[in-house]
CSV table of C-alpha atoms and ligand atoms in Angstrom, one decimal:
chain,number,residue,atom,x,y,z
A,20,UNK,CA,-2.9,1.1,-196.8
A,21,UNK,CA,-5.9,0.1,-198.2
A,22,UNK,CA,-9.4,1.9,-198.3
A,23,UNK,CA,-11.1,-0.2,-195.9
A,24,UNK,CA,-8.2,0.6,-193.5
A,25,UNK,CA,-8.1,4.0,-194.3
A,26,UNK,CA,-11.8,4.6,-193.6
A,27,UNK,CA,-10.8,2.2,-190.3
A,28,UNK,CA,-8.4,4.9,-189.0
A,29,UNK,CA,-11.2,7.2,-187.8
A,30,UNK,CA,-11.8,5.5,-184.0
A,31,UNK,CA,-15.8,5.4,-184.7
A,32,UNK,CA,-15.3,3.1,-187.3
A,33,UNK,CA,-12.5,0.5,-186.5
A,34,UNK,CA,-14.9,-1.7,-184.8
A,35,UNK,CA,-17.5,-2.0,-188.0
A,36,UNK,CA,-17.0,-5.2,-189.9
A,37,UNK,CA,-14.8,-5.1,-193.2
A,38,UNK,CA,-17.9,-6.0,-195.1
A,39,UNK,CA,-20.4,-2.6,-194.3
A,40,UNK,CA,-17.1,-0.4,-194.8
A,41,UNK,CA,-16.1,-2.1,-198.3
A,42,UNK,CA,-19.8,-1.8,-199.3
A,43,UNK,CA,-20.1,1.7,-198.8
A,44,UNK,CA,-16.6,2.9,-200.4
A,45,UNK,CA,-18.1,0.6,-203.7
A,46,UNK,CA,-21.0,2.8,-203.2
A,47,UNK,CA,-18.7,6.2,-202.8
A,48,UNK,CA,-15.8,5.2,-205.0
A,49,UNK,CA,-13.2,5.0,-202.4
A,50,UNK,CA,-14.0,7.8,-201.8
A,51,UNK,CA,-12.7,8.4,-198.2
A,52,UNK,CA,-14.6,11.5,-196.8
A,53,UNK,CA,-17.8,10.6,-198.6
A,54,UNK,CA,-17.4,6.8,-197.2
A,55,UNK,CA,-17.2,8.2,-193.8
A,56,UNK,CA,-20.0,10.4,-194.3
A,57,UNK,CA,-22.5,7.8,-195.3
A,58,UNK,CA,-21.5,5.7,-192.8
A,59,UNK,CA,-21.5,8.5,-190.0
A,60,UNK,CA,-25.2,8.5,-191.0
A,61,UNK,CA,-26.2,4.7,-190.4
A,62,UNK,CA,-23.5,3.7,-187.9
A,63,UNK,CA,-22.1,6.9,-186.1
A,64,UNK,CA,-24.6,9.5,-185.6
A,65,UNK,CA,-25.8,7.5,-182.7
A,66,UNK,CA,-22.6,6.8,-181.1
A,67,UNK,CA,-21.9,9.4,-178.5
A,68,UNK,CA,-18.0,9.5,-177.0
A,69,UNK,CA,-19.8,8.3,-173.4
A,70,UNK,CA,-21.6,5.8,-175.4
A,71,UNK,CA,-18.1,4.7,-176.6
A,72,UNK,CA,-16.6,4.5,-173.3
A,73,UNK,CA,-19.4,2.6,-171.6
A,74,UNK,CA,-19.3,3.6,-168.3
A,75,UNK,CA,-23.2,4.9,-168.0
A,76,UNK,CA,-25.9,3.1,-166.6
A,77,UNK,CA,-28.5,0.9,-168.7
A,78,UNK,CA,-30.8,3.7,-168.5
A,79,UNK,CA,-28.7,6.3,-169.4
A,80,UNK,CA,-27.1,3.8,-172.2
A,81,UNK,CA,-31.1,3.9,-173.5
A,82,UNK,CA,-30.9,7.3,-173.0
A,83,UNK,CA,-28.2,8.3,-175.2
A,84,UNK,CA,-28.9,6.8,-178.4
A,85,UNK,CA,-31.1,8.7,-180.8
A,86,UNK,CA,-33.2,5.3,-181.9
A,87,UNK,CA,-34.0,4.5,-178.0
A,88,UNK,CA,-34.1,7.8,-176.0
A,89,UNK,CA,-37.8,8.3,-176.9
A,90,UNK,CA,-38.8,5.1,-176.1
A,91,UNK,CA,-40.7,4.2,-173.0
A,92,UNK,CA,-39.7,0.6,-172.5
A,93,UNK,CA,-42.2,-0.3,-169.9
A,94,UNK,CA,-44.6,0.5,-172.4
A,95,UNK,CA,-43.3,-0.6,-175.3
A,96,UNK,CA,-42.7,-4.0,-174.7
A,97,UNK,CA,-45.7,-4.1,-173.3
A,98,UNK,CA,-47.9,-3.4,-176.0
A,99,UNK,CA,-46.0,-5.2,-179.1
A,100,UNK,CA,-45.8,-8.3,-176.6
A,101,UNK,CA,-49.8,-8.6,-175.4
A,102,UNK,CA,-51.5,-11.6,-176.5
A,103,UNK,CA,-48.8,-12.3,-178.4
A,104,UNK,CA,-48.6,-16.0,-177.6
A,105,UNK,CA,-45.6,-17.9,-176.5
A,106,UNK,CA,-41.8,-16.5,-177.2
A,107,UNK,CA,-39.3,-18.8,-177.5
A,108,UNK,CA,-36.7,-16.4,-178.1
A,109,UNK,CA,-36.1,-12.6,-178.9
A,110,UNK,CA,-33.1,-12.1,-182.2
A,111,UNK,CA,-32.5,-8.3,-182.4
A,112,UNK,CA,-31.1,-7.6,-185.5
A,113,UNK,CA,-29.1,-4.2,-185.9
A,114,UNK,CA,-29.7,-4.1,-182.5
A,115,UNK,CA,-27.7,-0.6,-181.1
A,116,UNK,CA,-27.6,-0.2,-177.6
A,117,UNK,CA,-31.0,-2.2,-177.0
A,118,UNK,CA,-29.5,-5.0,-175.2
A,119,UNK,CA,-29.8,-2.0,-172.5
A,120,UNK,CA,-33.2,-2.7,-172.6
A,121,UNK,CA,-33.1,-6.3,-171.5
A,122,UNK,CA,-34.8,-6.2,-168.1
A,123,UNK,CA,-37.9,-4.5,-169.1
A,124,UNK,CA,-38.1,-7.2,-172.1
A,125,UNK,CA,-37.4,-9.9,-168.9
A,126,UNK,CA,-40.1,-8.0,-167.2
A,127,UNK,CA,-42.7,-8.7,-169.8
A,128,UNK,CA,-41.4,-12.1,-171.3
A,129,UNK,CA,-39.2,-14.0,-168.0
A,130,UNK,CA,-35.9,-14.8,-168.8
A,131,UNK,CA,-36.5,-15.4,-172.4
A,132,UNK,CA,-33.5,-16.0,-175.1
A,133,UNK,CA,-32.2,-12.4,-176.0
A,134,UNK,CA,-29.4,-12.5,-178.9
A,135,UNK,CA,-28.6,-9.3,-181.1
A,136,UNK,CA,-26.6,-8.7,-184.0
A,137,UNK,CA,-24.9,-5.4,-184.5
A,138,UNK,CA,-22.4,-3.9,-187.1
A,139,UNK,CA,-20.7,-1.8,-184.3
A,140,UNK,CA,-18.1,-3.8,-181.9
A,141,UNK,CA,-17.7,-1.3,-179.4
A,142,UNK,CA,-21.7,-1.1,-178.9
A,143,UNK,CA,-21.4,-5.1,-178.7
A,144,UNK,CA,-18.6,-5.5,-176.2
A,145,UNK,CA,-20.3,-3.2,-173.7
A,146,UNK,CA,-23.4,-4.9,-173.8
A,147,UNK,CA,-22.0,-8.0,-173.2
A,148,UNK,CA,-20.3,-7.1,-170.2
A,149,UNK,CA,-23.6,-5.7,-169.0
A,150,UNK,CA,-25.0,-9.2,-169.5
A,151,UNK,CA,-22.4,-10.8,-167.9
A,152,UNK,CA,-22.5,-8.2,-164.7
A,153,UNK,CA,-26.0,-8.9,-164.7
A,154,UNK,CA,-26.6,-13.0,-165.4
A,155,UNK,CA,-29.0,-12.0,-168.2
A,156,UNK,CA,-29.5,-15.3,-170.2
A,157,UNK,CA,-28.4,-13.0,-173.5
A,158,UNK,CA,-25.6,-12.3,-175.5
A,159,UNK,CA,-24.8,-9.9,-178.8
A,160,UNK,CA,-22.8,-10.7,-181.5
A,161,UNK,CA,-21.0,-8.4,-184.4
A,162,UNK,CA,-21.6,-9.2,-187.9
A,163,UNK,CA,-23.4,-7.5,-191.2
A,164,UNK,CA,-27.1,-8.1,-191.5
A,165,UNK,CA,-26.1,-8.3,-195.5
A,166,UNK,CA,-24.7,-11.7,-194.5
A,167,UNK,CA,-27.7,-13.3,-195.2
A,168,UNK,CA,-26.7,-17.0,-194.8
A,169,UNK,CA,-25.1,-15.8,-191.4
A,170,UNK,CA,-27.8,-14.3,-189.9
A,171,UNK,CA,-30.0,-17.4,-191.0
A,172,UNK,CA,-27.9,-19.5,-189.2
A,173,UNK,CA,-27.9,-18.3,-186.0
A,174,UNK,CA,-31.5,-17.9,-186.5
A,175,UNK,CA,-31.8,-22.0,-186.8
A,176,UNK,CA,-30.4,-22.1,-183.8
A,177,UNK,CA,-33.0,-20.2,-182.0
A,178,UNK,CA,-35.6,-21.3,-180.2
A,179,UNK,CA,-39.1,-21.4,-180.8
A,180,UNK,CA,-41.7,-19.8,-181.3
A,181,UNK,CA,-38.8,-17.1,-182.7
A,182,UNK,CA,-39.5,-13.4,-183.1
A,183,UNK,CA,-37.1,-11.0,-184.1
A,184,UNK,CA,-37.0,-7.6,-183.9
A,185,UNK,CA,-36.0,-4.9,-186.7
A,186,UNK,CA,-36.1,-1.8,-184.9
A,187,UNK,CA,-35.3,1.3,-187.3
A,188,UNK,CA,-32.8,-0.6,-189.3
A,189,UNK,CA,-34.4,-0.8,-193.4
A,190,UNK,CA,-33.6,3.0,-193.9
A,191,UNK,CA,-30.2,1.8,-193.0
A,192,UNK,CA,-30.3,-1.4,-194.8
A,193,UNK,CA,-31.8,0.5,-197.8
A,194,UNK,CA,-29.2,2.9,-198.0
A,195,UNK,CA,-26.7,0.5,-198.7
A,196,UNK,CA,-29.1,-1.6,-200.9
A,197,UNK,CA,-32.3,-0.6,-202.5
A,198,UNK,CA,-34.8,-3.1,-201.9
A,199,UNK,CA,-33.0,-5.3,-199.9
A,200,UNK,CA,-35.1,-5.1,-197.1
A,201,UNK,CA,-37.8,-6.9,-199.1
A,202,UNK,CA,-35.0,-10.1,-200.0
A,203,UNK,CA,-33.8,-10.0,-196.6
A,204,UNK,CA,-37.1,-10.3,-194.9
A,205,UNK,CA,-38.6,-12.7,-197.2
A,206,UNK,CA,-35.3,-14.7,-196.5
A,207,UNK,CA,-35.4,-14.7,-192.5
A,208,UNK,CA,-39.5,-15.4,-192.4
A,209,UNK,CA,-38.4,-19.2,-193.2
A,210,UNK,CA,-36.3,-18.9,-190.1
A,211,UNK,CA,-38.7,-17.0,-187.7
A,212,UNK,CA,-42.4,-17.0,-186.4
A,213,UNK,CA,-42.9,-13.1,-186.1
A,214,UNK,CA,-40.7,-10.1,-187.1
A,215,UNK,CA,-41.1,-6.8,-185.4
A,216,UNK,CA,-40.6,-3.2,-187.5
A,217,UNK,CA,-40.2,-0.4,-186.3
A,218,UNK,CA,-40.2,2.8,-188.2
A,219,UNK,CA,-39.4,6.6,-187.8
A,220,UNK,CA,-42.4,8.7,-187.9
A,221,UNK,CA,-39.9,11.4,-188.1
A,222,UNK,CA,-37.0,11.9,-190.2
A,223,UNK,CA,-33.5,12.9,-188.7
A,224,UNK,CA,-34.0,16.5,-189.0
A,225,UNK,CA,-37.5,16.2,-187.1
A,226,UNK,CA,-39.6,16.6,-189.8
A,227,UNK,CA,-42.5,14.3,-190.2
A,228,UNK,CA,-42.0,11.6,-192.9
A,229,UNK,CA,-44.6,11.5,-196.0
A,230,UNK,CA,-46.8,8.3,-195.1
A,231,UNK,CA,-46.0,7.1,-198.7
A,232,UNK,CA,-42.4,6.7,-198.3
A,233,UNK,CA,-43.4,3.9,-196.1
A,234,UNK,CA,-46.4,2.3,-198.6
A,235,UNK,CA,-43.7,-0.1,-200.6
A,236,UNK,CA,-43.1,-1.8,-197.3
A,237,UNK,CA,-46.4,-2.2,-195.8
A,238,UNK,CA,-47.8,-3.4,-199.3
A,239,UNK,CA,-44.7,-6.0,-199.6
A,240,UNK,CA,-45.8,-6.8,-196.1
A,241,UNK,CA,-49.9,-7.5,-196.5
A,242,UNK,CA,-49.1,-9.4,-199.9
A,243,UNK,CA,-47.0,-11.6,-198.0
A,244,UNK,CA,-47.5,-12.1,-194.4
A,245,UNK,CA,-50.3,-11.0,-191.9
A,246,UNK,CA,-49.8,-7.8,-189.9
A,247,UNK,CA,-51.4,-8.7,-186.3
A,248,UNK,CA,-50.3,-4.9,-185.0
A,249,UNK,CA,-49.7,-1.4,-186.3
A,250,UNK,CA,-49.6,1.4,-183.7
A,251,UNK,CA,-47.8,4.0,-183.5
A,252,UNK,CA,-45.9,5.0,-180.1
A,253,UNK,CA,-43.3,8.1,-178.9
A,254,UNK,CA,-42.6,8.7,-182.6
A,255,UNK,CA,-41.8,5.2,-184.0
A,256,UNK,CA,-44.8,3.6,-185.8
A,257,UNK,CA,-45.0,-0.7,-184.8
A,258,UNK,CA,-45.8,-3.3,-187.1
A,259,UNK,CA,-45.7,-6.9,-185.4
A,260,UNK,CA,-45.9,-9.4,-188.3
A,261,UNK,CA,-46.9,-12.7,-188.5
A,262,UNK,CA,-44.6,-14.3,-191.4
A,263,UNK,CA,-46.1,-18.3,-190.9
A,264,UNK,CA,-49.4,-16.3,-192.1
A,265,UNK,CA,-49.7,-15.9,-195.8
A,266,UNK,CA,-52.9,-13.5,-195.6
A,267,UNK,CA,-53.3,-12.7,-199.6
A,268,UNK,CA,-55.4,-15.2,-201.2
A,269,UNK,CA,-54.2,-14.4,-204.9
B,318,SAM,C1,-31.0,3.5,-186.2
B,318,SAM,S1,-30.0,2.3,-185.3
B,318,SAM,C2,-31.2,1.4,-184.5
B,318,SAM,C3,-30.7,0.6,-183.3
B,318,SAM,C4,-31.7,-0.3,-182.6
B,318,SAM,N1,-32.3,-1.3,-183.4
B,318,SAM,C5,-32.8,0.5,-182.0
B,318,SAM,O1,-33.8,0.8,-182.6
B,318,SAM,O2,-32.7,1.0,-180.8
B,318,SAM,C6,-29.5,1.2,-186.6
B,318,SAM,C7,-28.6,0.2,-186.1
B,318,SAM,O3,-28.4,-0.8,-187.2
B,318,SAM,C8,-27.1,-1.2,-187.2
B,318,SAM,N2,-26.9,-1.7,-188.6
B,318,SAM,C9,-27.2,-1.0,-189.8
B,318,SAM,N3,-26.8,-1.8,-190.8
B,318,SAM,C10,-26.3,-2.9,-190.3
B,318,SAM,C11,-25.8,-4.1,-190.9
B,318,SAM,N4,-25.7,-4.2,-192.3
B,318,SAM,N5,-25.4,-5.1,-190.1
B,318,SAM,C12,-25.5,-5.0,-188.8
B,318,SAM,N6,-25.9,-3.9,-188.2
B,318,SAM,C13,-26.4,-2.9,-188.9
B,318,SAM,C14,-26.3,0.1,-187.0
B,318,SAM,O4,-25.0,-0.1,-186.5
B,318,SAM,C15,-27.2,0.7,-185.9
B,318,SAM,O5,-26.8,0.3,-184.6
């Protein structure tokens, strides 16, 4: 058997792509228990047995899932969408469970173009069948953000004016990759008019996150785009950037 199957056996797991779990046992070593560990931290820690099964209710989907429990949707949306100017389309990369979250983004945007892109099949299969129960004009597909030339892809085929969201994804990105975040954004700003971050305030263990942890990001952000937004909200801090924007003049 090999590693990638090994790692595969555990049930939390089998639905990740090849790609993430081959990545992390180069990172480990093969080693098997480490493997799983590191990717129980980025992929699993969020994944609840009833979020598994699927049988809850949007809400309570929202409500499950330590990156979207906090979160007032109403609210959210709310405030990184106002005076915003026209959406084409919403790409939700990393996305979790927050296809959930669909009819409070239809509440603030109409039936906009919803498409996410998540590592974890099981999350992706139950969302869909919420869209489909529903008639939601949206749809979520698996694949590893690391797949750059994918994810560009299916950004091209997107409509304008594009924004896509990165919610609480580049600790996991970076954990697999330092400074990738950085290459991958600069990469999908030719593809997109705005990108969305959204960042812990606090750290998994509740404790508040040192503000300069965060400084490599925002100053690879102002060098290179234009931040229109940067609030903070129920523990996540918001930056809405405007990539078409090169607001530096060297
Ligand atoms: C902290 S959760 C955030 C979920 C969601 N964006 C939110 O804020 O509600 C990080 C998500 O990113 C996904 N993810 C991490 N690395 C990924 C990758 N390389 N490719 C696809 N998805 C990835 C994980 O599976 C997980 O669902």
């Amino acid at each position: 058997m090999s590693i990638i199957e090994e790692i595969k056996k555990k049930r939390e797991f089998s639905g990740l792509p090849d790609s993430i779990v081959e990545r992390v046992a180069d990172i480990k070593k093969d080693d098997v228990k480490e493997s799983r560990a590191l990717l129980r931290k980025y992929f699993g820690v969020f994944l609840t047995n009833r979020i598994f099964k699927g049988k809850l209710l949007a809400d309570e989907m929202l409500a499950t899932h330590m990156s979207s429990k906090k979160r007032d949707y109403a609210e959210f949306y709310e405030k990184i969408f106002f005076e915003i100017g026209n959406v084409g389309s919403v790409i939700d990369l990393g996305c979790g469970v927050n296809g959930f979250s669909y009819n409070y983004l239809r509440k603030e945007l109409g039936n906009i173009n919803y498409i996410g892109i998540e590592a974890t099949g099981q999350l992706v299969e139950h969302i869909n069948k919420y869209f489909s129960s529903e008639g939601f004009s949206a749809k979520v597909i698996v694949g590893d953000l690391f797949n750059v030339e994918n994810v560009l892809k299916i950004l091209r085929k997107q409509k304008k004016e594009r924004v896509v969201f990165l919610f609480q994804v580049v600790d996991a990105l970076e954990s697999l990759e330092r400074d990738f975040s950085k290459k991958f954004i600069l990469e999908i700003s030719k593809e997109c008019e705005k990108i969305v971050i959204s960042l812990p305030i606090e750290s998994l263990g509740g404790r508040k996150k040192f503000e300069v942890q965060r400084k490599w990001l925002i100053d690879f952000l102002e060098d290179n785009f234009k931040i229109e937004k940067d609030f903070e909200i129920n523990g996540e801090r918001i930056l809405v950037v405007d990539v078409k924007v090169k607001n530096k003049v060297p």
